[in-house]
Coordinates of C-alpha atoms and ligand atoms in Angstrom, one line a residue:
I1 CA 1.6 -2.3 3.6
H2 CA 2.5 -4.5 6.5
Y3 CA 2.9 -3.7 10.2
V4 CA 0.5 -0.8 10.2
S5 CA -0.3 0.2 13.8
L6 CA -4.1 -0.3 14.2
D7 CA -4.7 3.0 16.0
R8 CA -3.2 5.0 13.1
T9 CA -5.2 3.2 10.4
P10 CA -7.8 6.1 10.0
Q11 CA -4.9 8.5 9.5
L12 CA -3.3 6.2 6.9
W13 CA -6.6 6.0 5.1
E14 CA -7.0 9.7 5.1
E15 CA -3.5 10.3 3.8
L16 CA -3.9 7.8 1.0
E17 CA -7.3 9.2 0.0
K18 CA -5.6 12.6 -0.6
D19 CA -3.5 10.9 -3.4
Q20 CA -6.6 9.1 -4.8
I21 CA -5.6 5.8 -3.3
T22 CA -8.4 4.0 -1.5
L23 CA -8.4 1.1 0.9
R24 CA -12.1 0.5 0.1
E25 CA -12.9 -2.9 -1.4
A26 CA -9.3 -4.0 -1.4
C27 CA -10.7 -6.9 0.7
G28 CA -14.0 -8.3 1.7
N29 CA -16.8 -9.9 -0.3
T30 CA -16.7 -7.2 -3.0
V31 CA -15.5 -6.5 -6.5
R32 CA -11.7 -6.3 -5.7
N33 CA -9.1 -4.1 -7.3
V34 CA -9.2 -4.4 -11.1
T35 CA -5.9 -5.4 -12.6
G36 CA -4.4 -5.1 -16.1
S37 CA -1.3 -5.6 -18.3
P38 CA 1.5 -3.6 -16.8
M39 CA 2.7 -2.4 -20.3
A40 CA -0.8 -1.2 -21.3
G41 CA -0.6 2.1 -23.1
V42 CA 2.9 1.6 -24.3
D43 CA 2.9 -2.0 -25.6
P44 CA 3.8 -2.0 -29.4
N45 CA 1.6 -5.0 -29.9
E46 CA -1.6 -3.8 -28.3
P47 CA -4.7 -3.0 -30.4
F48 CA -5.4 -0.1 -28.0
D49 CA -4.7 0.9 -24.4
V50 CA -6.8 -1.1 -21.9
S51 CA -5.9 1.2 -19.0
P52 CA -8.9 3.5 -19.3
Y53 CA -11.3 0.5 -19.5
A54 CA -9.8 -1.1 -16.4
H55 CA -10.0 2.2 -14.5
A56 CA -13.6 2.8 -15.6
T57 CA -14.4 -0.7 -14.3
F58 CA -12.8 0.0 -11.0
E59 CA -14.7 3.3 -10.6
Y60 CA -18.0 1.7 -11.7
F61 CA -17.9 -0.9 -9.0
L62 CA -16.2 1.0 -6.2
R63 CA -18.9 1.8 -3.5
N64 CA -21.5 0.3 -5.9
P65 CA -24.4 -1.0 -3.8
I66 CA -24.8 -4.1 -5.9
S67 CA -21.4 -5.5 -4.9
Q68 CA -20.9 -4.6 -1.2
D69 CA -22.1 -7.8 0.4
M70 CA -21.6 -10.8 -2.0
G71 CA -21.0 -14.4 -1.0
R72 CA -17.3 -14.0 -1.8
K73 CA -14.8 -11.8 -3.6
F74 CA -14.9 -11.1 -7.3
K75 CA -11.9 -10.3 -9.5
M76 CA -11.5 -8.8 -12.9
A77 CA -8.5 -8.3 -15.2
F78 CA -7.7 -6.6 -18.6
S79 CA -5.1 -7.9 -21.0
S80 CA -3.6 -5.7 -23.7
T81 CA -2.8 -8.4 -26.1
D82 CA -3.3 -12.1 -26.9
A83 CA -0.2 -12.8 -24.7
D84 CA -2.8 -12.4 -21.9
D85 CA -0.3 -11.2 -19.3
A86 CA -3.1 -10.1 -17.0
L87 CA -4.1 -13.8 -16.8
T88 CA -7.7 -13.5 -17.8
Y89 CA -8.2 -17.2 -17.8
M90 CA -8.0 -17.4 -14.0
H91 CA -10.2 -14.5 -13.1
D92 CA -14.0 -14.3 -12.4
L93 CA -14.2 -12.0 -15.4
G94 CA -11.3 -11.3 -17.9
F95 CA -11.1 -9.0 -20.9
I96 CA -8.7 -9.3 -23.8
A97 CA -8.4 -6.3 -26.2
K98 CA -9.6 -6.9 -29.7
I99 CA -10.5 -4.9 -32.8
K100 CA -13.3 -6.1 -35.1
D101 CA -14.2 -4.3 -38.3
G102 CA -12.4 -1.2 -36.9
E103 CA -14.4 -1.2 -33.7
R104 CA -12.8 -1.6 -30.2
G105 CA -14.0 -4.5 -28.0
F106 CA -12.9 -7.4 -25.8
K107 CA -12.9 -11.1 -25.8
V108 CA -14.6 -11.9 -22.5
M109 CA -13.5 -14.8 -20.3
L110 CA -15.8 -15.9 -17.4
G111 CA -15.6 -18.1 -14.3
G112 CA -11.9 -18.9 -14.1
G113 CA -10.0 -19.3 -10.8
L114 CA -7.1 -20.9 -9.0
G115 CA -7.2 -22.0 -5.4
S116 CA -7.4 -25.7 -4.4
Q117 CA -9.6 -26.4 -7.5
P118 CA -8.2 -24.4 -10.4
L119 CA -10.7 -24.0 -13.2
P120 CA -10.1 -22.3 -16.6
A121 CA -12.5 -19.6 -17.6
F122 CA -15.2 -20.0 -20.3
V123 CA -15.3 -17.8 -23.4
A124 CA -18.4 -15.6 -22.7
Y125 CA -17.9 -13.6 -25.9
E126 CA -15.3 -13.7 -28.7
F127 CA -16.0 -10.0 -29.1
L128 CA -18.0 -7.6 -27.0
P129 CA -18.0 -3.9 -27.9
T130 CA -16.4 -1.7 -25.3
N131 CA -19.7 0.1 -24.5
Q132 CA -21.2 -3.2 -23.4
I133 CA -18.5 -4.5 -21.0
L134 CA -19.8 -2.7 -17.9
P135 CA -23.5 -3.6 -18.4
F136 CA -22.4 -7.2 -18.9
A137 CA -20.1 -7.2 -15.9
E138 CA -22.9 -5.7 -13.8
A139 CA -25.2 -8.4 -14.8
V140 CA -22.7 -11.1 -14.0
V141 CA -22.0 -9.6 -10.6
R142 CA -25.8 -9.4 -10.0
V143 CA -26.2 -13.1 -10.8
F144 CA -23.3 -14.0 -8.5
D145 CA -24.8 -11.9 -5.7
R146 CA -28.2 -13.4 -6.2
Y147 CA -27.4 -17.1 -6.6
G148 CA -23.8 -17.6 -5.4
E149 CA -23.0 -19.8 -2.4
R150 CA -23.0 -17.9 1.0
A151 CA -22.8 -20.6 3.6
K152 CA -19.8 -22.7 2.5
R153 CA -16.9 -20.2 2.0
N154 CA -14.7 -22.6 0.2
K155 CA -17.4 -23.1 -2.5
A156 CA -18.5 -19.5 -2.8
R157 CA -16.4 -18.3 -5.8
L158 CA -18.1 -17.6 -9.2
K159 CA -16.3 -20.6 -10.8
F160 CA -18.3 -23.0 -8.6
L161 CA -21.6 -21.3 -9.4
V162 CA -20.8 -21.5 -13.2
A163 CA -19.9 -25.1 -12.8
D164 CA -23.1 -25.9 -10.8
L165 CA -25.5 -24.1 -13.1
G166 CA -23.6 -25.0 -16.3
F167 CA -22.2 -22.2 -18.5
E168 CA -25.2 -21.9 -20.8
A169 CA -27.7 -21.7 -18.0
F170 CA -25.5 -19.2 -16.2
M171 CA -25.4 -17.0 -19.3
Q172 CA -29.2 -17.2 -19.6
W173 CA -29.5 -15.8 -16.0
V174 CA -27.0 -13.1 -17.0
N175 CA -29.2 -12.2 -20.0
V176 CA -32.3 -12.0 -17.7
E177 CA -30.4 -9.8 -15.3
R178 CA -29.3 -7.5 -18.1
L179 CA -32.9 -6.3 -18.2
A180 CA -32.4 -4.9 -14.7
T181 CA -29.1 -3.2 -15.1
K182 CA -28.9 0.5 -14.8
H183 CA -27.2 1.0 -18.1
K184 CA -27.8 -1.0 -21.3
I185 CA -24.9 0.8 -22.9
F186 CA -22.0 2.5 -21.0
E187 CA -19.6 4.5 -23.1
I188 CA -16.0 4.7 -21.6
E189 CA -13.8 7.6 -22.4
A190 CA -10.5 6.3 -23.6
P191 CA -7.9 9.0 -24.3
E192 CA -4.4 7.9 -25.5
S193 CA -1.7 7.8 -22.8
S194 CA -0.3 11.3 -22.4
P195 CA 2.7 11.2 -20.0
V196 CA 3.3 13.9 -17.5
F197 CA 7.0 14.6 -16.7
L198 CA 8.2 16.1 -13.5
A199 CA 11.6 17.9 -13.4
G200 CA 13.4 15.7 -10.9
D201 CA 16.7 16.9 -9.5
W202 CA 18.6 13.5 -9.5
V203 CA 22.2 14.0 -10.6
K204 CA 22.5 12.0 -13.8
D205 CA 25.7 10.0 -13.7
Q206 CA 26.2 8.3 -17.1
T207 CA 29.4 6.5 -16.2
I208 CA 29.0 2.8 -16.3
D209 CA 31.5 0.8 -14.1
D210 CA 30.4 -2.7 -15.1
V211 CA 29.6 -2.6 -18.8
K212 CA 28.7 -6.3 -19.0
A213 CA 26.2 -6.1 -16.1
F214 CA 24.6 -3.0 -17.7
E215 CA 24.3 -4.7 -21.1
I216 CA 22.6 -7.8 -19.5
W217 CA 20.2 -5.5 -17.6
K218 CA 19.4 -3.7 -20.8
Q219 CA 18.6 -7.0 -22.6
T220 CA 16.3 -8.3 -19.8
N221 CA 14.8 -5.2 -18.3
V222 CA 14.3 -2.6 -21.1
F223 CA 11.4 -2.8 -23.5
A224 CA 10.5 -0.9 -26.7
Q225 CA 7.4 1.3 -26.4
K226 CA 4.9 2.0 -29.2
Q227 CA 5.8 5.7 -28.7
T228 CA 9.0 6.4 -30.6
G229 CA 11.8 7.9 -28.6
F230 CA 10.8 6.2 -25.3
V231 CA 11.4 2.8 -23.6
A232 CA 9.8 1.1 -20.6
V233 CA 12.0 -0.3 -17.8
G234 CA 11.1 -3.3 -15.7
I235 CA 12.4 -3.2 -12.1
R236 CA 12.8 -6.5 -10.3
V237 CA 11.7 -6.3 -6.7
P238 CA 12.6 -9.6 -4.9
L239 CA 9.3 -10.9 -3.5
G240 CA 7.7 -7.5 -4.0
D241 CA 9.2 -6.2 -0.7
F242 CA 10.8 -2.9 -0.3
T243 CA 11.1 -0.4 2.5
T244 CA 9.7 3.1 2.9
A245 CA 13.2 4.5 2.6
T246 CA 13.7 2.8 -0.8
A247 CA 10.2 3.9 -1.9
R248 CA 11.1 7.5 -1.2
E249 CA 14.3 7.2 -3.2
L250 CA 12.5 5.4 -6.0
A251 CA 9.9 8.3 -6.2
K252 CA 12.8 10.7 -6.8
V253 CA 14.2 8.4 -9.5
V254 CA 10.8 8.3 -11.2
D255 CA 10.6 12.1 -11.1
A256 CA 13.9 12.4 -12.8
F257 CA 13.8 9.7 -15.4
A258 CA 10.3 8.6 -16.3
A259 CA 6.7 9.6 -16.7
D260 CA 4.9 10.5 -13.4
D261 CA 3.4 7.0 -13.2
I262 CA 4.5 3.6 -12.0
R263 CA 2.9 0.2 -12.6
L264 CA 3.0 -2.5 -9.9
T265 CA 2.9 -5.8 -11.7
L266 CA 1.2 -9.2 -11.0
T267 CA 4.7 -10.6 -10.7
Q268 CA 5.5 -8.3 -7.8
N269 CA 7.7 -6.0 -9.9
I270 CA 7.5 -2.3 -11.0
V271 CA 7.4 -0.8 -14.5
L272 CA 8.6 2.7 -15.4
R273 CA 7.3 4.1 -18.6
F274 CA 8.4 6.8 -21.0
V275 CA 12.1 6.6 -20.2
K276 CA 14.5 8.3 -22.8
P277 CA 17.0 5.7 -24.2
D278 CA 19.8 8.2 -23.7
D279 CA 19.1 8.3 -19.9
L280 CA 19.5 4.5 -19.5
P281 CA 23.0 4.5 -18.1
A282 CA 22.1 7.2 -15.5
L283 CA 18.9 5.4 -14.7
Y284 CA 20.8 2.1 -14.2
N285 CA 23.2 3.9 -11.8
A286 CA 20.3 5.5 -9.9
L287 CA 18.5 2.1 -9.5
K288 CA 21.8 0.5 -8.5
S289 CA 22.2 3.0 -5.7
I290 CA 18.9 1.9 -4.2
G291 CA 19.5 -1.8 -4.8
L292 CA 16.9 -2.1 -7.6
N293 CA 19.1 -2.9 -10.6
A294 CA 18.7 -6.7 -10.7
P295 CA 18.6 -8.2 -14.3
G296 CA 16.2 -10.9 -15.3
Y297 CA 12.9 -9.1 -15.1
E298 CA 10.1 -11.6 -15.6
S299 CA 12.6 -14.4 -16.2
P300 CA 12.6 -17.8 -14.5
V301 CA 14.8 -16.5 -11.7
D302 CA 12.2 -13.7 -11.0
I303 CA 10.3 -15.5 -8.2
T304 CA 6.7 -14.7 -7.2
A305 CA 5.6 -15.7 -3.7
C306 CA 2.7 -14.9 -1.4
P307 CA 3.5 -13.6 2.1
G308 CA 2.9 -17.1 3.6
T309 CA 3.5 -17.5 7.3
D310 CA 5.4 -14.2 7.5
T311 CA 2.2 -12.2 7.7
C312 CA -0.8 -14.3 6.5
N313 CA -3.1 -15.9 9.1
L314 CA -3.9 -18.8 6.7
G315 CA -0.3 -19.6 5.9
I316 CA 1.0 -23.1 6.5
A317 CA 4.5 -22.7 5.0
S318 CA 7.0 -19.9 4.8
S319 CA 6.7 -19.1 1.1
T320 CA 9.2 -16.2 1.3
G321 CA 11.8 -18.4 2.9
L322 CA 11.5 -20.9 0.1
A323 CA 11.5 -18.2 -2.6
V324 CA 15.2 -17.6 -2.6
E325 CA 15.6 -20.3 -5.3
L326 CA 12.2 -21.3 -6.6
E327 CA 9.6 -20.1 -9.1
R328 CA 6.0 -19.5 -7.8
I329 CA 5.1 -20.2 -4.2
S330 CA 1.9 -20.1 -2.2
G331 CA 1.8 -20.6 1.6
C332 CA -1.4 -22.7 1.3
M333 CA -3.9 -24.0 -1.1
N334 CA -5.5 -20.6 -1.7
A335 CA -2.8 -20.0 -4.4
C336 CA -2.2 -16.3 -3.9
G337 CA 1.3 -17.0 -5.2
Q338 CA -0.3 -18.5 -8.4
H339 CA 1.7 -21.7 -7.9
N340 CA -0.8 -23.8 -10.0
M341 CA -0.2 -21.8 -13.2
A342 CA 3.7 -21.9 -13.2
D343 CA 6.3 -24.1 -14.8
I344 CA 7.4 -25.0 -11.2
G345 CA 5.0 -24.2 -8.4
F346 CA 5.1 -24.9 -4.6
Q347 CA 2.2 -25.0 -2.3
G348 CA 2.5 -25.0 1.5
M349 CA 0.9 -27.9 3.3
T350 CA 1.5 -30.1 6.4
V351 CA 2.7 -33.7 6.7
K352 CA 2.1 -36.0 9.6
A353 CA 4.9 -38.2 11.1
G354 CA 3.4 -40.1 13.9
V355 CA 2.0 -37.5 16.3
K356 CA 4.1 -34.8 14.9
I357 CA 3.0 -32.3 12.2
A358 CA 5.6 -30.6 10.0
P359 CA 5.3 -27.9 7.4
A360 CA 6.0 -29.2 3.8
S361 CA 5.5 -28.2 0.2
Q362 CA 3.6 -29.9 -2.6
V363 CA 5.4 -29.6 -5.9
L364 CA 3.5 -28.8 -9.1
L365 CA 4.9 -28.8 -12.6
G366 CA 3.9 -27.8 -16.1
G367 CA 1.5 -24.9 -15.8
R368 CA 1.6 -22.1 -18.4
P369 CA -0.5 -19.6 -20.2
L370 CA -1.2 -20.5 -23.8
G371 CA -2.4 -17.0 -24.8
D372 CA -5.8 -15.6 -25.8
G373 CA -7.5 -16.7 -22.6
Q374 CA -6.3 -20.3 -22.7
A375 CA -3.9 -22.0 -20.2
V376 CA -2.6 -25.3 -18.8
F377 CA -2.8 -25.7 -15.0
S378 CA 0.1 -27.5 -13.4
D379 CA 0.0 -31.1 -12.1
K380 CA 1.1 -32.4 -8.7
Ligands
LIG1 S1 -1.7 -18.6 -0.5 FE1 -0.4 -17.4 0.9 S2 -1.3 -15.4 1.1 FE2 -2.8 -16.7 0.2 S3 -4.0 -17.4 1.9 FE3 -2.4 -19.0 1.6 S4 -0.6 -18.4 2.9 FE4 -2.1 -16.6 2.8

């Protein structure tokens, strides 16, 4: 949320807490918000729903004394399938759902990151049972807190500590630290997704004016769910920006057409789950009425950009201005727009011409995820 008036921040905090949304540890040198595959729970290819594990991880570290004052931030992600759409390879810790001999667990990726020096994550475990992921994550966070860089901020991420110590030595410290963790085993309750439907009062208009546009939207934005009788719908949100008025209308659309649950995606979009296929024409019309019916969800024309100089103090270039036509854009080397993992990425920088300094972009090509925790970073 941008342009919050400072004097009303406590009120905003209080209102959000009522709906179980917290501002705690969204920033600072803490374990940041835990992310996951947007289709988790409905993906036909997933071994199991990773959502409860991601949520348990968020709850475990929120307000946890061991992670309130680390050298730098710490990020975790959960991927539902080997497609690895939560991008585990570029996180401090990443988990990819696996089943082994009938048991649930995760492939665990450790020490990845983007920024000015992108480094791919190491495979910490090919398979770690679900009841060991939180004790392991706690041990990793403890090692990071104990030995991570604190003076030089640009060297303070976990990836640099793993590189300095070496992966094997780092894991030895993790094993030592596991002796001190509060839990040796931590069982996570993982019930199947059970959608809640609200009786919205949106008038369902099934008349399609532009059949071709509707068919294209269906091809690019509608996805089968593993639950028969339902589909998921991807909503393209240009640059992830929408207004309060649009959000209020979208909430009404969700009430009328989908489960009482939306997913905000890594690519700045929205996923609605548990939509009935018969409702698709009316849902398309409803989204069209609030300007959210663009086709091409997650396609090359679906641009991801950080806020850049619009609102970020560190920004060098206007990423959002560039994003009208390009693919992944970051306003500086910090790579919040994930430019160094895209087919075509742009990074804001400056160029000198005599005494003058002008904003410019560095162009990177050829980045892509390979799946199962592997990836190629792009080249300048
Ligand atoms: S990449 Fe973008 S959002 Fe991140 S620090 Fe740089 S300008 Fe700010």
